[in-house]
Short mmCIF file of N, CA and C in Angstrom, two decimals:
data_model
loop_
_atom_site.label_atom_id
_atom_site.label_comp_id
_atom_site.label_asym_id
_atom_site.label_seq_id
_atom_site.Cartn_x
_atom_site.Cartn_y
_atom_site.Cartn_z
N MET Z 1 0.86 -1.16 0.00
CA MET Z 1 0.00 0.00 0.00
C MET Z 1 0.91 1.24 0.00
N PRO Z 2 0.61 2.20 -0.85
CA PRO Z 2 1.43 3.40 -0.88
C PRO Z 2 1.23 4.24 0.38
N PRO Z 3 2.27 4.95 0.80
CA PRO Z 3 2.11 5.80 1.98
C PRO Z 3 1.15 6.95 1.71
N LEU Z 4 0.47 7.39 2.74
CA LEU Z 4 -0.45 8.51 2.61
C LEU Z 4 0.34 9.81 2.70
N ASP Z 5 0.05 10.72 1.80
CA ASP Z 5 0.73 12.00 1.74
C ASP Z 5 -0.05 13.02 2.57
N PRO Z 6 0.58 13.64 3.57
CA PRO Z 6 -0.16 14.63 4.36
C PRO Z 6 -0.49 15.90 3.57
N ASN Z 7 0.22 16.13 2.49
CA ASN Z 7 -0.05 17.28 1.62
C ASN Z 7 -0.62 16.75 0.31
N LEU Z 8 -1.92 16.52 0.32
CA LEU Z 8 -2.56 15.87 -0.82
C LEU Z 8 -2.54 16.75 -2.07
N PRO Z 9 -2.27 16.12 -3.21
CA PRO Z 9 -2.36 16.87 -4.46
C PRO Z 9 -3.82 17.06 -4.84
N LEU Z 10 -4.09 17.94 -5.78
CA LEU Z 10 -5.45 18.08 -6.30
C LEU Z 10 -5.85 16.79 -6.99
N PHE Z 11 -7.13 16.48 -6.96
CA PHE Z 11 -7.61 15.22 -7.55
C PHE Z 11 -7.31 15.17 -9.04
N GLN Z 12 -6.75 14.06 -9.48
CA GLN Z 12 -6.54 13.77 -10.88
C GLN Z 12 -7.19 12.41 -11.16
N PRO Z 13 -8.12 12.35 -12.10
CA PRO Z 13 -8.74 11.05 -12.42
C PRO Z 13 -7.67 10.03 -12.81
N THR Z 14 -7.79 8.83 -12.26
CA THR Z 14 -6.83 7.78 -12.57
C THR Z 14 -7.58 6.49 -12.84
N GLY Z 15 -7.37 5.94 -14.01
CA GLY Z 15 -7.96 4.65 -14.33
C GLY Z 15 -9.45 4.60 -14.11
N ARG Z 16 -9.87 3.73 -13.21
CA ARG Z 16 -11.30 3.51 -12.94
C ARG Z 16 -11.92 4.60 -12.07
N PHE Z 17 -11.11 5.32 -11.34
CA PHE Z 17 -11.65 6.35 -10.42
C PHE Z 17 -11.73 7.68 -11.18
N THR Z 18 -12.80 7.83 -11.90
CA THR Z 18 -13.01 9.01 -12.74
C THR Z 18 -13.57 10.17 -11.92
N LYS Z 19 -13.64 11.31 -12.54
CA LYS Z 19 -14.19 12.50 -11.89
C LYS Z 19 -15.64 12.24 -11.47
N GLU Z 20 -16.41 11.60 -12.35
CA GLU Z 20 -17.82 11.32 -12.06
C GLU Z 20 -17.96 10.34 -10.89
N ARG Z 21 -17.10 9.33 -10.84
CA ARG Z 21 -17.16 8.36 -9.75
C ARG Z 21 -16.74 9.00 -8.44
N ARG Z 22 -15.78 9.92 -8.48
CA ARG Z 22 -15.39 10.63 -7.26
C ARG Z 22 -16.54 11.50 -6.76
N GLN Z 23 -17.21 12.19 -7.68
CA GLN Z 23 -18.35 13.03 -7.29
C GLN Z 23 -19.43 12.18 -6.64
N GLN Z 24 -19.71 11.00 -7.22
CA GLN Z 24 -20.72 10.11 -6.65
C GLN Z 24 -20.26 9.58 -5.29
N PHE Z 25 -18.98 9.23 -5.19
CA PHE Z 25 -18.42 8.76 -3.92
C PHE Z 25 -18.59 9.82 -2.83
N LEU Z 26 -18.24 11.07 -3.14
CA LEU Z 26 -18.37 12.14 -2.16
C LEU Z 26 -19.83 12.39 -1.80
N LYS Z 27 -20.70 12.31 -2.78
CA LYS Z 27 -22.14 12.50 -2.53
C LYS Z 27 -22.67 11.40 -1.59
N ASP Z 28 -22.24 10.16 -1.83
CA ASP Z 28 -22.73 9.03 -1.04
C ASP Z 28 -22.16 9.00 0.37
N TYR Z 29 -20.92 9.43 0.54
CA TYR Z 29 -20.25 9.27 1.83
C TYR Z 29 -20.05 10.56 2.61
N ASP Z 30 -20.50 11.68 2.11
CA ASP Z 30 -20.41 12.92 2.86
C ASP Z 30 -21.63 13.03 3.78
N THR Z 31 -21.59 12.20 4.84
CA THR Z 31 -22.72 12.12 5.77
C THR Z 31 -22.45 12.87 7.06
N GLY Z 32 -21.24 13.42 7.20
CA GLY Z 32 -20.87 14.08 8.43
C GLY Z 32 -20.03 13.22 9.35
N PHE Z 33 -19.95 11.91 9.06
CA PHE Z 33 -19.14 11.02 9.89
C PHE Z 33 -17.66 11.31 9.68
N LEU Z 34 -17.26 11.51 8.42
CA LEU Z 34 -15.87 11.85 8.09
C LEU Z 34 -15.78 13.34 7.79
N THR Z 35 -14.68 13.93 8.17
CA THR Z 35 -14.45 15.34 7.85
C THR Z 35 -14.10 15.46 6.37
N PRO Z 36 -14.23 16.66 5.79
CA PRO Z 36 -13.82 16.84 4.39
C PRO Z 36 -12.36 16.44 4.16
N ALA Z 37 -11.48 16.71 5.13
CA ALA Z 37 -10.07 16.32 4.99
C ALA Z 37 -9.93 14.79 4.94
N GLU Z 38 -10.71 14.09 5.79
CA GLU Z 38 -10.66 12.62 5.79
C GLU Z 38 -11.21 12.06 4.48
N LEU Z 39 -12.25 12.68 3.95
CA LEU Z 39 -12.78 12.24 2.65
C LEU Z 39 -11.75 12.44 1.55
N ASN Z 40 -10.98 13.53 1.63
CA ASN Z 40 -9.94 13.76 0.63
C ASN Z 40 -8.82 12.73 0.74
N VAL Z 41 -8.45 12.35 1.96
CA VAL Z 41 -7.44 11.31 2.14
C VAL Z 41 -7.95 9.99 1.58
N LEU Z 42 -9.18 9.65 1.88
CA LEU Z 42 -9.78 8.42 1.36
C LEU Z 42 -9.87 8.45 -0.15
N SER Z 43 -10.23 9.58 -0.70
CA SER Z 43 -10.30 9.75 -2.15
C SER Z 43 -8.92 9.57 -2.78
N ASP Z 44 -7.88 10.09 -2.14
CA ASP Z 44 -6.52 9.94 -2.63
C ASP Z 44 -6.10 8.48 -2.60
N LEU Z 45 -6.43 7.77 -1.52
CA LEU Z 45 -6.12 6.35 -1.41
C LEU Z 45 -6.82 5.55 -2.51
N ILE Z 46 -8.09 5.83 -2.74
CA ILE Z 46 -8.83 5.13 -3.79
C ILE Z 46 -8.20 5.43 -5.15
N SER Z 47 -7.79 6.66 -5.36
CA SER Z 47 -7.16 7.04 -6.62
C SER Z 47 -5.86 6.27 -6.84
N LYS Z 48 -5.07 6.12 -5.79
CA LYS Z 48 -3.79 5.41 -5.91
C LYS Z 48 -3.99 3.90 -6.05
N GLN Z 49 -5.08 3.38 -5.52
CA GLN Z 49 -5.36 1.94 -5.56
C GLN Z 49 -6.56 1.65 -6.46
N ASN Z 50 -6.74 2.42 -7.52
CA ASN Z 50 -7.98 2.36 -8.30
C ASN Z 50 -8.26 1.00 -8.92
N LYS Z 51 -7.24 0.20 -9.20
CA LYS Z 51 -7.50 -1.12 -9.79
C LYS Z 51 -8.03 -2.13 -8.77
N ALA Z 52 -7.97 -1.79 -7.50
CA ALA Z 52 -8.48 -2.68 -6.46
C ALA Z 52 -9.99 -2.59 -6.31
N PHE Z 53 -10.60 -1.60 -6.95
CA PHE Z 53 -12.03 -1.37 -6.82
C PHE Z 53 -12.74 -1.69 -8.12
N ALA Z 54 -13.86 -2.38 -8.01
CA ALA Z 54 -14.72 -2.65 -9.17
C ALA Z 54 -16.00 -1.85 -8.97
N TRP Z 55 -16.22 -0.91 -9.85
CA TRP Z 55 -17.39 -0.04 -9.72
C TRP Z 55 -18.62 -0.67 -10.38
N ASP Z 56 -18.40 -1.65 -11.25
CA ASP Z 56 -19.50 -2.42 -11.82
C ASP Z 56 -18.95 -3.80 -12.21
N ASP Z 57 -19.83 -4.70 -12.64
CA ASP Z 57 -19.43 -6.08 -12.91
C ASP Z 57 -18.42 -6.22 -14.04
N THR Z 58 -18.38 -5.27 -14.96
CA THR Z 58 -17.43 -5.38 -16.08
C THR Z 58 -15.99 -5.20 -15.61
N GLU Z 59 -15.79 -4.58 -14.45
CA GLU Z 59 -14.45 -4.35 -13.93
C GLU Z 59 -14.04 -5.39 -12.88
N ARG Z 60 -14.94 -6.31 -12.64
CA ARG Z 60 -14.68 -7.32 -11.61
C ARG Z 60 -13.64 -8.31 -12.11
N GLY Z 61 -12.74 -8.69 -11.24
CA GLY Z 61 -11.73 -9.69 -11.58
C GLY Z 61 -12.02 -10.99 -10.87
N SER Z 62 -11.02 -11.83 -10.82
CA SER Z 62 -11.16 -13.09 -10.10
C SER Z 62 -9.80 -13.47 -9.53
N PHE Z 63 -9.83 -14.33 -8.55
CA PHE Z 63 -8.61 -14.81 -7.95
C PHE Z 63 -7.94 -15.82 -8.87
N ARG Z 64 -6.64 -15.95 -8.76
CA ARG Z 64 -5.92 -16.94 -9.54
C ARG Z 64 -6.33 -18.33 -9.08
N THR Z 65 -6.70 -19.18 -10.03
CA THR Z 65 -7.21 -20.51 -9.67
C THR Z 65 -6.12 -21.40 -9.10
N ASP Z 66 -4.83 -21.11 -9.38
CA ASP Z 66 -3.78 -21.93 -8.79
C ASP Z 66 -3.59 -21.61 -7.30
N PHE Z 67 -4.08 -20.46 -6.85
CA PHE Z 67 -4.05 -20.13 -5.43
C PHE Z 67 -5.39 -20.42 -4.75
N PHE Z 68 -6.46 -20.14 -5.44
CA PHE Z 68 -7.82 -20.29 -4.90
C PHE Z 68 -8.66 -21.08 -5.89
N PRO Z 69 -8.88 -22.37 -5.64
CA PRO Z 69 -9.69 -23.16 -6.56
C PRO Z 69 -11.13 -22.59 -6.64
N PRO Z 70 -11.73 -22.64 -7.83
CA PRO Z 70 -13.11 -22.14 -7.95
C PRO Z 70 -14.06 -22.92 -7.05
N VAL Z 71 -15.03 -22.22 -6.51
CA VAL Z 71 -15.98 -22.86 -5.60
C VAL Z 71 -17.20 -23.27 -6.39
#
């Protein structure tokens, strides 16, 4: 996992984490539980790890069958 930067850069769309998906993410999770700064840190983490997230079934992957036999 990449280290978190205390001086976050401005959001740049990366791979699967597009501007539209970030806007939807902020809309869905800006409930007051996390501060705006915490949401920005989380957004930065998602941006750096964007291939780990599947936003719909077309982006879903699977485990390697030599490590995890299909169930």
